[in-house]
Amino acid sequence: MTKKQKLELTWVGKEKRPRLEPRILLEEPELSHHAGHRGERDVFDNRLIQGDNLLALKALEAEFAGQVKCVFIDPPYNTGSAFAHYDDGMEHSLWLSMMRDRLELIRRLLSPDGSLWVTLDDNEAHYFKVMADEVFGRECFVTNVVWEKSDSPRNSARQFSTDHDHVIVYAKGPEWVPRRLARTEEANAIYANPDDDPRGPWLPGDPYANKPYSKGLYKMVGPTGRTFSPPPGRYWRVSEERLRELDQNGRVWWGPNRSARPSIKRYLNEVGDLVPRTLWSKNDVGSNRTSKNELRALFPGDVSFDTPKPEALLKRVLDLATNPGDLVLDSFAGSGTTGAVAHKMGRRWIMVELGKHAQTHIVPRLCKVVDGTDPGGITEVAGWKGGGGFRFFRLAPSLLERDKWGREVISKSYNAAMLAEALCKIEGFTYAPAETEYWMQGLSTERDFLYVTTQTLTHEQLRDLSEEVGPDRTLLVLCAAYRGDARSLPNLTVRKIPDHVRDRCEWGRDDYRLVIAALPEAGPKEEGAPAQATLFAEPAK
């Protein structure tokens, strides 16, 4: 029996998947910031995370899976400058692997009515689309928006001066529809009232339709006696009775001389907000020049970002994809535009950035937003006066590190609380230490708990623990070691750490940018190496 083939994009290394460690997040209060007052709708638990974005997405998965309403990312465009030392074609494989691994996590984070918006240029946009079809499903592709990013031609271009970027949109589910845009003066300007209709300005609508309609084939006699019929292959949009009724109510336009083909009036006061279009003009959402001017106003003389995105572009995305209070995620934060715009629009946000500018640029920018001292971008349009706050986090170090004998042991940077939280995340438990019961450190259901200790537990201690847990609850015990037969205690499951988790993840890897490669295999255990005395201390010499 032959293997069934499927349409897919292939690349070198596609089959390699990183075994990600679900890190915990450590807050740095000195870099967190909040307003000095509390408003009714202010949000203070926004998060800026410094660290590798693939590890950060994995760290967010347990808490935020299915909760993110909109993901906007502006990933590296893969122009070739970062891949000078690779053979031709290899850079595409590295870039696709990088993006595929992140998209899979992003999809799990999205809510059922969530959407993903990705800005790209022609270097990778079309490869990305095929790859994203595999991750999200081709039916979940929404559209490719063309954004006019340039406001002047580049005469040095060899072939074409590129005026646009792509904004590729995917939804979590195929039924997703964007919100509509508020009407503009330009959109309203096409409505007129040449006949002084008391119902106000109107627009003539086509009376014909392409879809066959059983009552759509008839002849209509106009006010001057002229007869009208649909063109070949077309049909009246409404029945003859309905068209005559509309005419009697003054809702049909026969032209200034009342001898033209009938048009059905569409009144301005009866139309709703605007359906979004796929061509976004620089006049509506800004250009690269707009965004550079915005950053120049925030950071005079700084040229750290080549192609930042204008705040108006992000506002358009969030207008279409979110409501106030929804959660927005940007895992390629760059200069922090997504968080700044989301904050001004009353959305909750999470941003991830590995570079040092997470502190040097994003934190100062967001502090100005929170304090209401950022007058640029969409501040005036959004009516933003300041408020709310954000918390700054770093990814914790890897749980396991190698000791001087090359063995993986619990990192010395972990205290007891960090260890319990990390193991809860690895085991799929919610870290929630109880105030009354010392052994209730994490839970997965109302009756299933987790307890972490660095002690060696005796059989008597395990028996006492089993009695405290009781017959109607279960407890996963993770400890340095234990004595006795734990199988005689049916409500306890006892495992040794770090042995229990050693093979779960790639430990000690902090950077998953571009090069996706497996860590080297651990070498054979050296004979005569002393046993580990504790989880945190080095073995006694």
XYZ file of C-alpha atoms in Angstrom:
541
model
C 0.000 0.000 0.000
C 1.555 3.294 -1.071
C 1.887 6.136 1.414
C -0.647 8.886 0.813
C 1.089 12.057 -0.300
C 0.145 15.563 0.793
C 0.901 19.044 -0.427
C 3.622 20.507 1.756
C 6.714 22.683 1.802
C 9.943 20.859 2.531
C 13.255 22.257 3.707
C 16.519 21.070 5.220
C 16.030 20.252 8.904
C 12.242 20.403 8.836
C 11.980 17.152 10.773
C 14.052 18.511 13.683
C 11.978 19.713 16.617
C 13.406 21.425 19.693
C 12.548 19.833 23.028
C 11.762 23.054 24.851
C 12.140 23.521 28.567
C 9.067 25.235 30.070
C 10.905 27.944 32.022
C 9.440 29.972 34.848
C 9.427 33.773 34.741
C 11.244 35.917 37.307
C 10.036 39.465 37.846
C 12.465 42.345 38.215
C 10.449 44.916 40.172
C 12.965 47.709 39.572
C 12.150 47.567 35.841
C 8.381 47.205 36.311
C 6.345 50.398 36.323
C 2.822 51.553 37.126
C 0.909 54.802 37.265
C 0.436 56.626 40.524
C -3.322 56.395 40.267
C -5.832 53.703 39.392
C -8.482 54.225 36.739
C -11.621 52.169 36.288
C -10.305 50.281 33.241
C -6.556 50.447 33.850
C -4.592 47.229 33.398
C -1.491 46.687 35.527
C -0.579 43.063 34.785
C 0.839 43.614 31.300
C 4.106 41.740 30.799
C 7.394 42.545 29.127
C 9.633 39.488 29.024
C 13.336 39.609 28.193
C 14.658 36.360 26.804
C 14.552 34.002 23.831
C 11.075 34.235 22.349
C 10.682 30.514 21.658
C 11.417 29.693 25.306
C 9.181 32.568 26.379
C 6.257 31.280 24.298
C 6.735 27.882 25.905
C 6.842 29.530 29.332
C 3.525 31.269 28.616
C 1.768 28.190 27.284
C 0.547 26.696 30.568
C -1.013 29.945 31.814
C -2.232 31.545 28.593
C -3.120 28.709 26.211
C -6.346 29.601 24.392
C -6.491 33.139 25.831
C -4.646 35.424 23.386
C -7.034 37.316 21.120
C -4.462 38.769 18.721
C -0.834 38.016 17.924
C 1.075 40.602 15.915
C 4.681 39.787 14.981
C 7.244 41.593 12.889
C 9.866 38.834 12.535
C 13.269 39.128 10.843
C 12.623 39.527 7.133
C 15.554 37.260 6.187
C 17.182 39.664 3.753
C 20.355 37.576 3.713
C 22.553 39.854 5.803
C 22.363 37.527 8.802
C 23.319 34.442 6.779
C 26.584 35.382 5.095
C 28.311 32.202 6.256
C 25.681 29.727 5.043
C 25.406 27.952 1.719
C 22.798 29.185 -0.741
C 19.365 28.032 0.308
C 20.298 27.125 3.863
C 19.158 30.498 5.170
C 15.599 29.753 4.025
C 15.616 26.473 5.924
C 16.863 28.087 9.115
C 14.309 30.873 8.857
C 11.409 28.503 8.144
C 12.336 26.247 11.058
C 12.571 29.242 13.349
C 9.142 30.475 12.279
C 7.431 27.060 12.217
C 8.423 26.281 15.812
C 7.103 29.634 16.994
C 3.881 29.427 14.983
C 2.986 26.107 16.562
C 3.188 27.639 20.031
C 1.391 30.802 18.918
C -1.480 28.736 17.578
C -1.872 27.023 20.954
C -1.889 30.392 22.707
C -4.588 31.879 20.460
C -8.182 31.910 21.676
C -10.819 30.178 19.527
C -11.699 33.594 18.051
C -8.086 34.768 17.871
C -6.004 35.828 14.883
C -2.350 36.114 13.845
C -0.934 39.074 11.882
C 2.587 38.790 10.407
C 4.464 41.531 8.538
C 6.898 40.285 5.884
C 8.429 41.332 2.602
C 8.880 39.313 -0.599
C 11.983 37.491 0.637
C 9.966 34.977 2.662
C 6.271 35.961 2.532
C 5.249 33.320 0.013
C 7.260 30.527 1.610
C 5.790 31.562 4.941
C 2.266 31.335 3.572
C 2.704 27.733 2.447
C 4.375 26.766 5.731
C 1.685 28.539 7.787
C -1.003 26.666 5.839
C 0.430 23.468 7.310
C 0.433 24.821 10.872
C -2.964 26.576 10.908
C -4.736 24.757 8.076
C -5.267 26.313 4.687
C -8.887 27.056 5.558
C -7.700 29.362 8.346
C -5.806 31.682 6.005
C -7.723 34.969 6.008
C -5.973 37.370 3.658
C -2.767 39.051 2.558
C -2.976 42.765 3.285
C -0.718 44.998 1.181
C 0.701 47.850 3.267
C 2.119 50.875 1.468
C 5.272 51.224 3.559
C 7.161 53.665 1.332
C 6.237 57.246 0.530
C 8.874 57.853 -2.154
C 10.527 55.772 -4.901
C 14.004 54.336 -4.386
C 15.861 55.249 -7.572
C 18.828 53.057 -6.665
C 16.692 49.921 -7.060
C 17.988 47.614 -9.800
C 14.582 46.394 -10.978
C 11.599 47.720 -8.990
C 11.358 50.155 -6.136
C 9.433 48.205 -3.499
C 6.584 50.235 -2.073
C 4.829 47.613 0.021
C 5.111 44.947 2.680
C 2.737 42.061 3.326
C 0.568 41.661 6.414
C -0.414 37.995 6.319
C -3.452 37.137 8.435
C -4.444 33.739 9.859
C -7.281 32.886 12.230
C -7.504 30.152 14.832
C -10.734 28.977 13.208
C -12.182 29.385 9.697
C -15.326 31.155 10.970
C -13.362 34.155 12.265
C -14.437 37.558 10.958
C -12.736 40.891 11.663
C -14.460 43.792 13.322
C -15.476 46.575 10.977
C -13.777 49.933 10.795
C -15.386 53.171 11.877
C -16.649 55.244 8.990
C -14.416 58.039 7.747
C -15.188 61.419 6.199
C -13.697 60.125 2.957
C -16.057 57.128 2.950
C -19.046 59.347 3.694
C -18.116 61.910 1.044
C -19.290 59.665 -1.819
C -22.889 59.939 -0.548
C -24.955 62.801 -2.010
C -28.546 64.027 -2.106
C -29.255 65.414 -5.603
C -33.038 65.059 -5.199
C -33.281 66.526 -1.682
C -34.488 63.239 -0.266
C -35.660 63.906 3.330
C -33.875 60.715 4.453
C -30.537 62.367 3.723
C -27.503 61.540 1.527
C -27.577 58.313 -0.450
C -25.582 56.268 -2.914
C -27.078 54.625 -6.049
C -26.896 50.849 -5.859
C -26.700 48.372 -8.740
C -30.203 46.884 -9.276
C -28.756 43.789 -10.958
C -27.097 40.673 -9.546
C -25.167 37.774 -11.077
C -26.797 35.114 -8.936
C -29.882 33.525 -10.501
C -33.099 34.590 -8.793
C -36.451 32.966 -9.618
C -38.292 36.325 -9.571
C -35.431 38.255 -11.134
C -36.422 38.041 -14.804
C -38.992 40.694 -15.687
C -39.332 43.978 -17.512
C -39.678 47.254 -15.631
C -41.352 50.320 -17.120
C -39.884 53.599 -15.920
C -41.609 56.986 -15.310
C -41.045 58.073 -18.948
C -42.335 54.796 -20.404
C -38.898 53.412 -21.119
C -38.626 49.647 -20.518
C -35.689 48.087 -18.668
C -34.533 44.443 -18.493
C -31.436 42.859 -16.900
C -28.425 42.447 -19.222
C -27.786 38.904 -20.514
C -26.622 36.622 -17.709
C -27.809 38.981 -14.969
C -31.002 39.264 -12.909
C -32.940 41.901 -11.004
C -31.702 42.017 -7.427
C -35.264 42.131 -6.033
C -38.678 40.983 -7.247
C -40.884 43.218 -9.396
C -43.272 43.781 -6.493
C -40.440 44.842 -4.201
C -38.909 47.180 -6.789
C -42.290 48.906 -7.337
C -42.734 49.235 -3.570
C -39.280 50.841 -3.239
C -40.150 53.195 -6.107
C -43.385 54.291 -4.437
C -41.416 55.076 -1.277
C -38.956 57.272 -3.203
C -36.060 54.810 -2.767
C -35.410 54.323 -6.519
C -33.391 56.814 -8.551
C -34.265 57.161 -12.251
C -31.647 59.772 -13.016
C -32.024 63.571 -13.173
C -34.383 63.291 -16.167
C -36.199 60.210 -14.743
C -35.291 58.199 -17.846
C -32.156 56.386 -16.717
C -31.765 52.810 -15.554
C -33.217 52.486 -12.030
C -30.827 52.462 -9.064
C -31.769 51.415 -5.553
C -30.769 54.049 -3.018
C -28.462 53.168 -0.121
C -28.776 55.827 2.571
C -25.823 56.961 4.649
C -27.838 56.744 7.853
C -28.631 53.081 7.116
C -25.160 51.750 6.351
C -22.885 50.330 9.027
C -19.186 50.531 9.650
C -16.718 49.724 6.902
C -15.627 46.267 5.778
C -11.802 46.270 5.884
C -10.004 46.239 2.561
C -6.707 44.576 1.704
C -4.881 47.676 0.455
C -3.695 49.882 3.330
C -2.476 53.302 2.290
C 0.329 55.154 4.049
C -2.126 58.023 4.412
C -4.319 55.829 6.623
C -1.841 53.723 8.618
C 1.500 55.483 8.203
C 4.718 54.477 6.462
C 8.253 53.547 7.474
C 9.054 57.240 7.524
C 6.167 57.796 9.937
C 7.452 55.185 12.368
C 11.034 56.434 12.182
C 9.820 59.922 13.043
C 7.839 58.501 15.977
C 10.928 56.758 17.365
C 13.116 59.766 16.661
C 10.796 61.840 18.834
C 11.042 59.244 21.624
C 14.793 58.611 21.292
C 16.490 61.594 19.615
C 19.618 60.665 17.696
C 19.082 56.903 18.075
C 19.098 54.751 14.918
C 18.735 51.323 16.527
C 15.737 50.232 14.438
C 15.789 50.190 10.633
C 12.155 49.365 9.887
C 9.909 50.000 12.902
C 6.172 49.870 12.372
C 4.004 52.997 12.769
C 1.548 53.140 15.637
C -1.333 53.741 13.218
C -0.615 50.389 11.526
C -0.871 48.593 14.857
C -4.017 50.507 15.713
C -5.632 49.310 12.477
C -4.740 45.698 13.330
C -6.065 45.936 16.887
C -9.216 47.738 15.739
C -9.981 44.802 13.449
C -8.869 41.966 15.719
C -9.667 42.971 19.302
C -11.989 44.681 21.752
C -10.940 46.649 24.851
C -9.640 44.278 27.517
C -8.539 41.595 25.043
C -5.048 40.108 25.320
C -2.469 40.982 22.636
C 0.883 39.219 22.169
C 4.024 40.270 20.286
C 6.943 37.853 20.556
C 9.264 39.957 18.327
C 8.781 43.172 20.292
C 11.559 45.222 18.676
C 10.988 48.817 19.757
C 7.814 47.972 21.704
C 5.235 49.532 19.365
C 2.679 46.757 19.872
C 2.649 47.150 23.637
C 2.542 50.948 23.417
C -0.453 50.920 21.061
C -2.267 48.131 22.913
C -1.828 50.037 26.181
C -3.214 53.261 24.725
C -6.183 51.344 23.303
C -7.070 49.644 26.589
C -5.917 46.173 25.586
C -3.887 43.843 27.777
C -0.523 42.893 26.312
C 2.483 40.604 26.526
C 5.717 41.334 24.674
C 8.936 39.325 24.354
C 12.314 40.680 23.329
C 15.744 39.085 23.668
C 17.921 42.102 22.934
C 19.265 44.606 25.436
C 16.897 47.227 24.028
C 14.169 45.515 26.064
C 15.608 47.625 28.875
C 17.209 50.528 27.006
C 14.279 51.332 24.704
C 11.081 49.407 25.453
C 10.998 50.081 29.199
C 11.519 53.858 28.846
C 8.967 54.005 26.025
C 6.320 52.165 28.027
C 7.048 54.250 31.110
C 6.195 57.344 29.052
C 2.970 55.683 27.885
C 1.993 54.763 31.445
C 2.871 58.247 32.732
C 0.981 59.945 29.898
C 4.111 61.750 28.661
C 4.215 60.189 25.174
C 2.367 62.699 22.944
C 3.145 60.941 19.644
C 1.698 58.089 17.631
C -1.975 57.415 18.314
C -2.030 59.199 21.682
C -4.329 62.010 20.543
C -6.575 59.790 18.399
C -7.003 57.300 21.253
C -7.537 60.055 23.820
C -4.804 58.524 25.967
C -3.976 60.335 29.228
C -1.836 57.719 30.974
C -2.511 54.970 33.487
C -2.072 51.259 34.125
C 1.299 49.598 34.252
C 3.462 46.655 33.290
C 5.720 44.066 34.884
C 9.197 43.206 33.641
C 10.247 39.552 33.653
C 13.267 37.520 32.697
C 13.312 33.860 31.808
C 14.704 31.851 34.677
C 17.958 29.953 34.059
C 17.679 26.370 32.930
C 16.538 24.076 35.732
C 19.399 21.651 35.174
C 23.078 22.483 34.863
C 26.154 20.299 34.592
C 28.353 19.744 37.600
C 32.122 19.301 37.375
C 31.678 15.632 36.464
C 29.451 16.527 33.501
C 26.226 15.326 35.107
C 22.958 17.253 34.929
C 21.936 18.459 38.390
C 19.527 21.064 39.737
C 20.890 24.552 39.114
C 22.314 26.308 42.170
C 20.410 29.460 41.169
C 17.106 27.780 42.114
C 15.699 28.212 45.598
C 12.970 25.963 46.983
C 10.069 28.078 45.707
C 11.561 28.396 42.210
C 12.160 24.633 42.108
C 8.571 23.876 43.087
C 7.197 26.306 40.489
C 9.467 24.935 37.754
C 8.516 21.329 38.456
C 4.837 22.242 38.537
C 5.203 23.708 35.039
C 7.087 20.666 33.760
C 4.523 18.260 35.222
C 1.512 20.267 34.014
C 0.404 21.421 37.475
C -0.622 24.930 38.497
C 1.777 26.379 41.030
C -0.442 27.407 43.956
C 1.146 26.893 47.406
C -1.495 26.456 50.088
C -1.289 28.471 53.309
C -2.317 25.562 55.532
C -0.911 22.357 54.021
C 2.845 22.408 53.339
C 2.557 19.613 50.773
C -0.017 21.435 48.614
C 2.397 23.287 46.317
C 0.694 22.628 43.003
C -2.568 21.216 41.745
C -3.929 19.780 38.517
C -7.484 19.123 39.724
C -9.335 19.697 42.995
C -8.009 16.381 44.270
C -4.612 15.992 42.606
C -1.625 17.791 44.136
C 2.142 18.070 43.817
C 4.798 18.354 46.529
C 8.482 19.118 45.968
C 11.225 18.653 48.555
C 15.001 18.447 48.391
C 15.064 16.022 51.310
C 15.503 12.283 51.329
C 12.226 10.905 52.649
C 11.987 7.842 54.879
C 9.222 5.300 54.617
C 7.774 6.627 57.880
C 7.638 10.169 56.464
C 5.929 8.940 53.323
C 3.418 6.973 55.399
C 2.602 10.046 57.506
C 2.276 12.112 54.348
C -0.075 9.528 52.853
C -2.310 9.735 55.916
C -2.467 13.544 55.692
C -3.400 13.398 52.011
C -6.192 10.935 52.734
C -7.922 8.370 50.524
C -9.870 10.885 48.416
C -6.822 12.827 47.145
C -3.622 11.992 45.311
C -0.161 13.500 45.615
C 2.831 13.457 43.274
C 5.930 13.674 45.459
C 9.184 14.828 43.842
C 12.145 14.453 46.185
C 15.906 13.960 46.191
C 15.548 10.325 47.260
C 13.316 8.064 49.354
C 13.550 4.821 51.270
C 11.061 2.026 51.424
C 8.384 0.801 49.043
C 6.165 3.702 47.962
C 3.915 1.314 46.056
C 2.263 0.374 49.348
C 0.868 3.926 49.553
C -1.758 4.073 46.769
C -2.491 7.805 47.074
C 1.174 8.760 46.586
C 3.342 8.698 43.476
C 6.977 9.233 44.452
C 9.727 10.194 41.986
C 13.359 11.227 42.356
C 14.628 14.519 40.994
C 16.408 15.351 38.838
C 16.277 11.771 37.465
C 12.522 12.039 36.860
C 12.864 15.023 34.495
C 16.356 14.604 33.067
C 15.215 13.303 29.675
C 12.269 15.683 29.246
C 13.900 18.697 27.591
C 16.972 20.308 26.122
C 18.518 21.688 29.293
C 20.910 24.600 29.413
C 19.970 26.132 26.067
C 19.047 29.812 26.248
C 19.014 30.890 22.597
C 16.903 29.412 19.800
C 17.478 32.121 17.237
C 17.897 30.904 13.654
C 20.103 27.832 14.126
C 17.947 24.953 15.289
C 20.361 22.245 16.414
C 20.178 19.487 18.993
C 22.403 19.693 22.018
C 25.282 17.179 22.123
C 24.631 13.873 23.762
C 25.766 13.551 27.357
C 28.953 11.556 27.623
C 29.250 8.252 29.469
C 29.317 8.423 33.245
C 32.830 8.401 34.603
C 33.678 5.475 36.808
C 34.331 6.367 40.401
C 32.449 9.657 40.283
C 30.954 10.266 43.710
C 27.196 10.362 44.158
C 25.393 13.669 44.492
C 24.963 14.557 48.151
C 22.131 17.047 47.679
C 20.289 18.694 44.838
C 21.990 22.049 45.270
C 25.393 21.429 46.813
C 28.397 19.923 45.080
C 29.234 16.350 46.092
C 31.589 16.052 49.025
C 35.199 15.512 48.076
